[in-house]
Coordinates of C-alpha atoms in Angstrom, one line a residue:
M1 CA -23.0 320.1 -91.8
A2 CA -26.1 318.8 -89.7
E3 CA -28.1 321.3 -88.3
T4 CA -28.9 320.5 -84.6
K5 CA -32.3 319.9 -83.1
T6 CA -31.2 320.6 -80.2
K7 CA -32.1 324.5 -79.6
P8 CA -34.2 326.6 -78.2
T9 CA -37.5 326.9 -79.1
K10 CA -40.9 329.1 -78.1
V11 CA -43.5 325.7 -77.3
S12 CA -44.3 327.2 -73.3
V13 CA -42.7 324.7 -70.6
K14 CA -45.9 324.8 -68.6
E15 CA -47.8 323.7 -71.6
F16 CA -45.7 320.9 -72.4
I17 CA -44.7 319.4 -69.1
A18 CA -48.7 319.4 -68.5
K19 CA -49.2 317.1 -71.7
V20 CA -47.1 314.4 -70.1
P21 CA -49.2 311.3 -70.4
N22 CA -47.8 309.4 -68.0
E23 CA -49.0 311.4 -65.4
T24 CA -45.9 310.0 -63.1
R25 CA -43.3 311.2 -65.0
R26 CA -45.7 314.4 -65.0
K27 CA -45.6 315.1 -61.4
D28 CA -42.0 314.2 -61.8
A29 CA -41.1 316.9 -64.2
Q30 CA -43.0 319.4 -62.4
T31 CA -41.1 319.1 -59.3
L32 CA -38.0 318.8 -61.4
L33 CA -39.3 322.3 -63.0
K34 CA -39.0 324.0 -59.3
L35 CA -36.5 322.6 -58.2
F36 CA -33.9 323.5 -61.1
E37 CA -35.8 327.1 -61.3
K38 CA -34.6 327.3 -57.1
V39 CA -31.2 325.5 -58.1
T40 CA -30.5 327.8 -61.2
G41 CA -32.2 330.7 -60.5
W42 CA -32.6 330.5 -64.1
K43 CA -35.8 330.8 -66.3
P44 CA -36.8 326.9 -68.2
R45 CA -36.7 327.0 -72.2
M46 CA -38.1 324.2 -74.7
W47 CA -34.5 323.0 -75.5
G48 CA -35.7 320.9 -79.0
P49 CA -39.6 318.7 -78.6
T50 CA -38.6 316.9 -75.4
I51 CA -36.1 318.5 -73.1
V52 CA -36.5 321.6 -70.7
G53 CA -33.7 323.5 -70.4
F54 CA -32.0 326.0 -68.2
G55 CA -29.4 329.1 -68.3
K56 CA -27.1 328.3 -72.1
Y57 CA -23.7 328.5 -72.7
T58 CA -21.5 328.5 -76.5
Y59 CA -18.9 325.7 -77.7
T60 CA -16.5 325.3 -80.8
Y61 CA -14.8 322.2 -81.5
D62 CA -11.0 321.6 -82.6
S63 CA -12.4 321.2 -85.9
G64 CA -14.5 324.8 -85.9
H65 CA -18.1 323.6 -85.5
S66 CA -19.8 325.7 -82.5
G67 CA -23.0 325.3 -81.0
T68 CA -25.0 327.0 -78.1
S69 CA -26.7 324.6 -75.9
M70 CA -28.8 324.5 -72.4
R71 CA -26.0 324.5 -69.3
V72 CA -28.1 321.8 -67.1
G73 CA -32.2 320.3 -68.3
F74 CA -34.1 316.9 -68.0
S75 CA -36.6 315.4 -70.2
P76 CA -40.0 313.7 -69.1

């Protein structure tokens, strides 16, 4: 079975957002970052190369495949 690409990384969320080339998207991402932190109470973490995620949960399908994913997130 293929390995999932959407998993936690050690990339800095703030550095990722600072490098978003479109100014409007970068500012929106900074606003969302503050909002998600305040509402969830969780620290942000990069999930894959472009998703900022908060929290995590584990799932298992009827097929037996299981994994971990973020509870909420966004991508600029």
